Amino acid sequence: MRDLGVGFGYLMKGQRWVAGHGRWFGFGLLPGLVTLVLYTAALVGLVLGADDVTAWATPFADDWSSPWLGIFRGTLTALLFAFGLFVAVITFTAVTLLVGQPFYENLSEQVDRSEGGDVPHSGLPLWRELWISARDSLRIVLRVVFYGVLLFACGFIPVVGQTVVPMLGFCVSGFFLAEELTAVALQRRGVELKERLALLRGRRMRTLGFGVPLTLAFLVPFVAVFLMPGAVAGATLMARDLVPDPTAGPDPAAGPDPARPGPYTFRKTDQAD
């Protein structure tokens, strides 16, 4: 349980960091604002068309008597919107990070620089970084959709579908949201997607402590935009502890991490200012 508090602490530290670096806070807002406009339009379209989609998908219920037809399709419409919202929370981060790749790379590097030690760089051209980010984001989205469909189906189980399933949904969302955000810093450290997932599973409670509160906050679109710069900063701070600077000693507070795949090294480094 202690790791839950540690994960939440990274989120708070990230928000404090951008609060103390106002220029970088404004810098990090731009991609989120662009993505927010796109997602708002998509969610409004879902709200307006959800009833029609449900009716189209359930023609067998056309002859049902009232109130069963309304209850059945109303429940399906609510679940459809919940599923769309679930996917939107995760893909919002992925799309925002993709749109704002250069912005968030610079912000993450600045956090590394301000914390001391070496500042890792991938050494890859921008187009290559964008390709890797898009490819990894697609893989994460496919995982999210798989879990989303599974949880959607489990939502029909009486009692469990209304209690346990929503909590599991927030945990799944929080885990993958944390992965997307830490990817900014971990990708610069040469950590591939498979290794990133192993690192986060090894610190599962810490990851959930960071990602679940952020998932809940991201349900409010405008909050997501304003928290995004601090979320990237906090994820960078967490990444620094997951993959410490090899020139520094081990972090005694972190303890042993048997899940870490191996001793990572930076591909290319600049000395901190």
mmCIF file of C-alpha atoms in Angstrom:
data_model
loop_
_atom_site.group_PDB
_atom_site.id
_atom_site.type_symbol
_atom_site.label_atom_id
_atom_site.label_comp_id
_atom_site.label_asym_id
_atom_site.label_seq_id
_atom_site.Cartn_x
_atom_site.Cartn_y
_atom_site.Cartn_z
ATOM 1 C CA MET A 1 0.000 0.000 0.000
ATOM 2 C CA ARG A 2 2.957 2.302 0.590
ATOM 3 C CA ASP A 3 3.688 2.247 -3.141
ATOM 4 C CA LEU A 4 0.230 3.680 -3.859
ATOM 5 C CA GLY A 5 1.232 6.789 -1.934
ATOM 6 C CA VAL A 6 4.606 6.907 -3.689
ATOM 7 C CA GLY A 7 2.906 6.810 -7.081
ATOM 8 C CA PHE A 8 0.487 9.567 -6.111
ATOM 9 C CA GLY A 9 3.471 11.545 -4.830
ATOM 10 C CA TYR A 10 5.032 11.532 -8.310
ATOM 11 C CA LEU A 11 1.820 13.019 -9.681
ATOM 12 C CA MET A 12 1.860 15.810 -7.083
ATOM 13 C CA LYS A 13 5.581 16.478 -7.588
ATOM 14 C CA GLY A 14 5.016 16.802 -11.326
ATOM 15 C CA GLN A 15 2.249 19.345 -10.817
ATOM 16 C CA ARG A 16 4.443 21.312 -8.409
ATOM 17 C CA TRP A 17 7.295 21.233 -10.910
ATOM 18 C CA VAL A 18 5.273 22.835 -13.713
ATOM 19 C CA ALA A 19 3.735 25.288 -11.241
ATOM 20 C CA GLY A 20 7.250 26.468 -10.497
ATOM 21 C CA HIS A 21 8.197 26.597 -14.181
ATOM 22 C CA GLY A 22 5.352 28.614 -15.693
ATOM 23 C CA ARG A 23 6.856 28.829 -19.173
ATOM 24 C CA TRP A 24 6.975 25.048 -19.478
ATOM 25 C CA PHE A 25 3.423 24.768 -18.154
ATOM 26 C CA GLY A 26 2.138 27.003 -20.953
ATOM 27 C CA PHE A 27 4.353 25.174 -23.438
ATOM 28 C CA GLY A 28 2.795 21.843 -22.447
ATOM 29 C CA LEU A 29 -0.807 23.072 -22.692
ATOM 30 C CA LEU A 30 -0.849 23.532 -26.465
ATOM 31 C CA PRO A 31 -1.071 19.855 -27.592
ATOM 32 C CA GLY A 32 -3.783 19.128 -25.045
ATOM 33 C CA LEU A 33 -5.939 22.015 -26.236
ATOM 34 C CA VAL A 34 -5.747 20.824 -29.841
ATOM 35 C CA THR A 35 -6.638 17.246 -28.865
ATOM 36 C CA LEU A 36 -9.439 18.407 -26.571
ATOM 37 C CA VAL A 37 -11.246 20.085 -29.458
ATOM 38 C CA LEU A 38 -11.076 16.868 -31.515
ATOM 39 C CA TYR A 39 -12.257 14.637 -28.673
ATOM 40 C CA THR A 40 -15.057 16.945 -27.618
ATOM 41 C CA ALA A 41 -16.467 16.775 -31.142
ATOM 42 C CA ALA A 42 -16.163 12.964 -31.150
ATOM 43 C CA LEU A 43 -17.892 12.536 -27.755
ATOM 44 C CA VAL A 44 -20.710 14.901 -28.727
ATOM 45 C CA GLY A 45 -21.201 12.811 -31.867
ATOM 46 C CA LEU A 46 -21.309 9.649 -29.717
ATOM 47 C CA VAL A 47 -23.937 11.145 -27.399
ATOM 48 C CA LEU A 48 -26.119 12.223 -30.318
ATOM 49 C CA GLY A 49 -25.810 8.944 -32.200
ATOM 50 C CA ALA A 50 -25.659 6.347 -29.403
ATOM 51 C CA ASP A 51 -29.427 5.702 -29.443
ATOM 52 C CA ASP A 52 -29.423 5.091 -33.189
ATOM 53 C CA VAL A 53 -26.432 2.744 -32.947
ATOM 54 C CA THR A 54 -28.120 0.744 -30.174
ATOM 55 C CA ALA A 55 -31.378 0.480 -32.127
ATOM 56 C CA TRP A 56 -29.494 -0.609 -35.261
ATOM 57 C CA ALA A 57 -27.568 -3.279 -33.328
ATOM 58 C CA THR A 58 -30.670 -4.751 -31.621
ATOM 59 C CA PRO A 59 -33.392 -5.167 -34.284
ATOM 60 C CA PHE A 60 -34.604 -8.303 -32.495
ATOM 61 C CA ALA A 61 -35.938 -6.103 -29.674
ATOM 62 C CA ASP A 62 -38.170 -3.923 -31.872
ATOM 63 C CA ASP A 63 -41.312 -5.791 -30.864
ATOM 64 C CA TRP A 64 -40.611 -5.871 -27.135
ATOM 65 C CA SER A 65 -43.254 -4.288 -24.935
ATOM 66 C CA SER A 66 -42.725 -1.291 -22.689
ATOM 67 C CA PRO A 67 -40.880 -0.810 -20.373
ATOM 68 C CA TRP A 68 -38.477 -3.657 -21.273
ATOM 69 C CA LEU A 69 -37.473 -2.187 -24.632
ATOM 70 C CA GLY A 70 -36.569 1.152 -23.067
ATOM 71 C CA ILE A 71 -34.695 -0.441 -20.169
ATOM 72 C CA PHE A 72 -32.757 -2.810 -22.425
ATOM 73 C CA ARG A 73 -31.715 -0.227 -25.006
ATOM 74 C CA GLY A 74 -31.170 2.441 -22.379
ATOM 75 C CA THR A 75 -28.743 0.158 -20.552
ATOM 76 C CA LEU A 76 -26.913 -0.679 -23.783
ATOM 77 C CA THR A 77 -26.698 3.021 -24.690
ATOM 78 C CA ALA A 78 -25.217 3.838 -21.270
ATOM 79 C CA LEU A 79 -22.697 0.993 -21.587
ATOM 80 C CA LEU A 80 -21.778 2.123 -25.104
ATOM 81 C CA PHE A 81 -21.095 5.638 -23.895
ATOM 82 C CA ALA A 82 -19.143 4.300 -20.882
ATOM 83 C CA PHE A 83 -17.037 2.171 -23.233
ATOM 84 C CA GLY A 84 -16.415 5.177 -25.482
ATOM 85 C CA LEU A 85 -15.431 7.268 -22.484
ATOM 86 C CA PHE A 86 -13.154 4.477 -21.247
ATOM 87 C CA VAL A 87 -11.337 4.328 -24.589
ATOM 88 C CA ALA A 88 -11.249 8.133 -24.845
ATOM 89 C CA VAL A 89 -9.446 8.491 -21.503
ATOM 90 C CA ILE A 90 -6.586 6.289 -22.714
ATOM 91 C CA THR A 91 -6.431 7.388 -26.326
ATOM 92 C CA PHE A 92 -6.617 11.056 -25.322
ATOM 93 C CA THR A 93 -3.191 10.722 -23.746
ATOM 94 C CA ALA A 94 -1.816 8.704 -26.667
ATOM 95 C CA VAL A 95 -3.053 11.195 -29.262
ATOM 96 C CA THR A 96 -1.978 14.205 -27.186
ATOM 97 C CA LEU A 97 1.503 12.735 -26.733
ATOM 98 C CA LEU A 98 1.725 12.011 -30.446
ATOM 99 C CA VAL A 99 0.557 15.514 -31.413
ATOM 100 C CA GLY A 100 2.824 17.087 -28.823
ATOM 101 C CA GLN A 101 5.860 14.809 -29.177
ATOM 102 C CA PRO A 102 8.409 17.642 -29.582
ATOM 103 C CA PHE A 103 6.740 19.670 -26.801
ATOM 104 C CA TYR A 104 6.727 16.866 -24.244
ATOM 105 C CA GLU A 105 10.192 15.609 -25.186
ATOM 106 C CA ASN A 106 11.581 19.057 -24.389
ATOM 107 C CA LEU A 107 9.559 19.296 -21.179
ATOM 108 C CA SER A 108 10.718 15.856 -20.037
ATOM 109 C CA GLU A 109 14.348 16.683 -20.825
ATOM 110 C CA GLN A 110 14.037 19.886 -18.815
ATOM 111 C CA VAL A 111 12.742 17.916 -15.814
ATOM 112 C CA ASP A 112 15.728 15.564 -16.111
ATOM 113 C CA ARG A 113 18.055 18.535 -16.368
ATOM 114 C CA SER A 114 16.584 20.260 -13.326
ATOM 115 C CA GLU A 115 16.898 17.094 -11.232
ATOM 116 C CA GLY A 116 20.598 16.668 -12.011
ATOM 117 C CA GLY A 117 22.552 13.813 -13.553
ATOM 118 C CA ASP A 118 22.738 12.980 -17.238
ATOM 119 C CA VAL A 119 19.997 13.924 -19.682
ATOM 120 C CA PRO A 120 19.340 10.946 -21.996
ATOM 121 C CA HIS A 121 18.548 11.363 -25.677
ATOM 122 C CA SER A 122 17.356 8.691 -28.052
ATOM 123 C CA GLY A 123 19.691 9.904 -30.794
ATOM 124 C CA LEU A 124 16.903 9.247 -33.324
ATOM 125 C CA PRO A 125 15.513 11.705 -35.885
ATOM 126 C CA LEU A 126 12.116 13.212 -35.108
ATOM 127 C CA TRP A 127 10.297 11.190 -37.783
ATOM 128 C CA ARG A 128 11.652 7.976 -36.296
ATOM 129 C CA GLU A 129 10.585 8.963 -32.772
ATOM 130 C CA LEU A 130 7.109 9.807 -34.042
ATOM 131 C CA TRP A 131 6.878 6.450 -35.810
ATOM 132 C CA ILE A 132 7.911 4.547 -32.667
ATOM 133 C CA SER A 133 5.474 6.552 -30.534
ATOM 134 C CA ALA A 134 2.615 5.948 -32.979
ATOM 135 C CA ARG A 135 3.408 2.228 -33.231
ATOM 136 C CA ASP A 136 3.633 1.755 -29.458
ATOM 137 C CA SER A 137 0.501 3.836 -28.875
ATOM 138 C CA LEU A 138 -1.419 1.640 -31.309
ATOM 139 C CA ARG A 139 -0.268 -1.465 -29.459
ATOM 140 C CA ILE A 140 -1.432 0.033 -26.167
ATOM 141 C CA VAL A 141 -4.770 1.089 -27.647
ATOM 142 C CA LEU A 142 -5.341 -2.458 -28.938
ATOM 143 C CA ARG A 143 -4.682 -3.788 -25.452
ATOM 144 C CA VAL A 144 -7.059 -1.226 -23.983
ATOM 145 C CA VAL A 145 -9.778 -2.113 -26.484
ATOM 146 C CA PHE A 146 -9.351 -5.817 -25.665
ATOM 147 C CA TYR A 147 -9.738 -5.185 -21.939
ATOM 148 C CA GLY A 148 -12.530 -2.707 -22.625
ATOM 149 C CA VAL A 149 -14.548 -5.261 -24.603
ATOM 150 C CA LEU A 150 -13.940 -7.872 -21.909
ATOM 151 C CA LEU A 151 -15.061 -5.525 -19.134
ATOM 152 C CA PHE A 152 -18.000 -4.372 -21.248
ATOM 153 C CA ALA A 153 -19.184 -7.989 -21.506
ATOM 154 C CA CYS A 154 -18.650 -8.525 -17.772
ATOM 155 C CA GLY A 155 -20.803 -5.460 -17.141
ATOM 156 C CA PHE A 156 -23.893 -7.610 -17.808
ATOM 157 C CA ILE A 157 -23.124 -9.849 -14.797
ATOM 158 C CA PRO A 158 -25.541 -8.883 -11.994
ATOM 159 C CA VAL A 159 -23.975 -7.039 -9.039
ATOM 160 C CA VAL A 160 -20.397 -7.724 -10.195
ATOM 161 C CA GLY A 161 -20.970 -5.725 -13.365
ATOM 162 C CA GLN A 162 -22.064 -2.695 -11.369
ATOM 163 C CA THR A 163 -19.392 -2.849 -8.619
ATOM 164 C CA VAL A 164 -16.221 -4.794 -9.374
ATOM 165 C CA VAL A 165 -16.102 -4.160 -13.132
ATOM 166 C CA PRO A 166 -16.010 -0.326 -12.903
ATOM 167 C CA MET A 167 -13.165 -0.515 -10.364
ATOM 168 C CA LEU A 168 -11.225 -2.889 -12.610
ATOM 169 C CA GLY A 169 -11.852 -0.515 -15.510
ATOM 170 C CA PHE A 170 -10.273 2.374 -13.638
ATOM 171 C CA CYS A 171 -7.284 0.206 -12.687
ATOM 172 C CA VAL A 172 -6.749 -0.900 -16.291
ATOM 173 C CA SER A 173 -7.103 2.688 -17.494
ATOM 174 C CA GLY A 174 -4.701 3.942 -14.825
ATOM 175 C CA PHE A 175 -2.048 1.358 -15.633
ATOM 176 C CA PHE A 176 -2.006 2.054 -19.365
ATOM 177 C CA LEU A 177 -2.277 5.804 -18.835
ATOM 178 C CA ALA A 178 0.858 5.625 -16.687
ATOM 179 C CA GLU A 179 2.576 3.602 -19.410
ATOM 180 C CA GLU A 180 1.783 6.204 -22.063
ATOM 181 C CA LEU A 181 3.104 9.039 -19.911
ATOM 182 C CA THR A 182 6.287 7.334 -18.710
ATOM 183 C CA ALA A 183 7.002 6.316 -22.317
ATOM 184 C CA VAL A 184 8.114 9.895 -23.042
ATOM 185 C CA ALA A 185 11.060 9.568 -20.652
ATOM 186 C CA LEU A 186 11.653 5.816 -20.957
ATOM 187 C CA GLN A 187 11.807 5.884 -24.737
ATOM 188 C CA ARG A 188 14.643 8.427 -24.491
ATOM 189 C CA ARG A 189 16.395 5.919 -22.226
ATOM 190 C CA GLY A 190 16.166 3.211 -24.885
ATOM 191 C CA VAL A 191 13.519 1.173 -23.031
ATOM 192 C CA GLU A 192 11.254 -0.667 -25.464
ATOM 193 C CA LEU A 193 7.525 -1.201 -24.941
ATOM 194 C CA LYS A 194 7.831 -4.782 -23.692
ATOM 195 C CA GLU A 195 10.442 -3.735 -21.127
ATOM 196 C CA ARG A 196 8.378 -0.702 -20.086
ATOM 197 C CA LEU A 197 5.388 -2.913 -19.361
ATOM 198 C CA ALA A 198 7.590 -5.276 -17.327
ATOM 199 C CA LEU A 199 8.952 -2.349 -15.295
ATOM 200 C CA LEU A 200 5.480 -1.033 -14.522
ATOM 201 C CA ARG A 201 4.126 -4.467 -13.635
ATOM 202 C CA GLY A 202 7.027 -4.850 -11.231
ATOM 203 C CA ARG A 203 5.863 -1.634 -9.522
ATOM 204 C CA ARG A 204 2.165 -2.245 -10.070
ATOM 205 C CA MET A 205 0.865 -0.454 -6.971
ATOM 206 C CA ARG A 206 3.136 2.519 -7.606
ATOM 207 C CA THR A 207 1.915 2.641 -11.199
ATOM 208 C CA LEU A 208 -1.734 2.519 -10.111
ATOM 209 C CA GLY A 209 -1.109 5.176 -7.471
ATOM 210 C CA PHE A 210 0.073 7.451 -10.265
ATOM 211 C CA GLY A 211 -2.354 6.451 -13.017
ATOM 212 C CA VAL A 212 -5.725 5.850 -11.334
ATOM 213 C CA PRO A 213 -6.128 9.329 -9.755
ATOM 214 C CA LEU A 214 -5.071 10.813 -13.074
ATOM 215 C CA THR A 215 -7.656 8.678 -14.887
ATOM 216 C CA LEU A 216 -10.386 9.965 -12.577
ATOM 217 C CA ALA A 217 -9.237 13.550 -13.122
ATOM 218 C CA PHE A 218 -9.046 13.041 -16.891
ATOM 219 C CA LEU A 219 -12.779 12.251 -16.950
ATOM 220 C CA VAL A 220 -13.218 16.034 -16.856
ATOM 221 C CA PRO A 221 -11.854 17.166 -20.260
ATOM 222 C CA PHE A 222 -10.624 20.610 -19.244
ATOM 223 C CA VAL A 223 -8.910 19.154 -16.188
ATOM 224 C CA ALA A 224 -7.055 16.710 -18.447
ATOM 225 C CA VAL A 225 -5.614 19.564 -20.492
ATOM 226 C CA PHE A 226 -4.370 21.490 -17.481
ATOM 227 C CA LEU A 227 -2.947 18.424 -15.713
ATOM 228 C CA MET A 228 -1.157 17.072 -18.784
ATOM 229 C CA PRO A 229 2.106 19.090 -18.462
ATOM 230 C CA GLY A 230 2.431 18.134 -14.790
ATOM 231 C CA ALA A 231 1.543 14.520 -15.601
ATOM 232 C CA VAL A 232 4.437 14.349 -18.079
ATOM 233 C CA ALA A 233 6.753 15.929 -15.498
ATOM 234 C CA GLY A 234 5.619 13.497 -12.789
ATOM 235 C CA ALA A 235 5.971 10.516 -15.137
ATOM 236 C CA THR A 236 9.531 11.634 -15.894
ATOM 237 C CA LEU A 237 10.315 11.709 -12.180
ATOM 238 C CA MET A 238 8.899 8.197 -11.842
ATOM 239 C CA ALA A 239 10.897 7.012 -14.868
ATOM 240 C CA ARG A 240 14.088 8.338 -13.255
ATOM 241 C CA ASP A 241 13.513 5.976 -10.321
ATOM 242 C CA LEU A 242 12.445 3.038 -12.476
ATOM 243 C CA VAL A 243 15.588 3.352 -14.618
ATOM 244 C CA PRO A 244 18.114 5.261 -12.513
ATOM 245 C CA ASP A 245 21.070 7.194 -13.910
ATOM 246 C CA PRO A 246 23.840 4.556 -14.234
ATOM 247 C CA THR A 247 26.388 7.182 -13.147
ATOM 248 C CA ALA A 248 24.583 7.555 -9.803
ATOM 249 C CA GLY A 249 24.351 5.107 -6.948
ATOM 250 C CA PRO A 250 21.225 3.050 -6.310
ATOM 251 C CA ASP A 251 18.265 4.743 -4.700
ATOM 252 C CA PRO A 252 18.146 3.288 -1.158
ATOM 253 C CA ALA A 253 14.486 4.289 -0.769
ATOM 254 C CA ALA A 254 13.397 2.374 -3.851
ATOM 255 C CA GLY A 255 14.644 -1.009 -2.598
ATOM 256 C CA PRO A 256 15.443 -3.959 -4.858
ATOM 257 C CA ASP A 257 13.401 -4.294 -8.009
ATOM 258 C CA PRO A 258 13.421 -7.903 -9.210
ATOM 259 C CA ALA A 259 11.119 -7.021 -12.110
ATOM 260 C CA ARG A 260 13.662 -4.770 -13.790
ATOM 261 C CA PRO A 261 14.769 -6.592 -16.957
ATOM 262 C CA GLY A 262 18.391 -5.530 -16.746
ATOM 263 C CA PRO A 263 20.941 -2.715 -16.391
ATOM 264 C CA TYR A 264 19.917 -0.010 -18.869
ATOM 265 C CA THR A 265 22.364 2.488 -20.258
ATOM 266 C CA PHE A 266 21.776 5.778 -22.017
ATOM 267 C CA ARG A 267 22.286 5.835 -25.764
ATOM 268 C CA LYS A 268 23.574 9.362 -25.740
ATOM 269 C CA THR A 269 23.939 11.816 -22.893
ATOM 270 C CA ASP A 270 24.449 15.480 -22.268
ATOM 271 C CA GLN A 271 25.908 16.743 -19.020
ATOM 272 C CA ALA A 272 23.352 18.541 -16.889
ATOM 273 C CA ASP A 273 23.575 22.293 -16.679
#
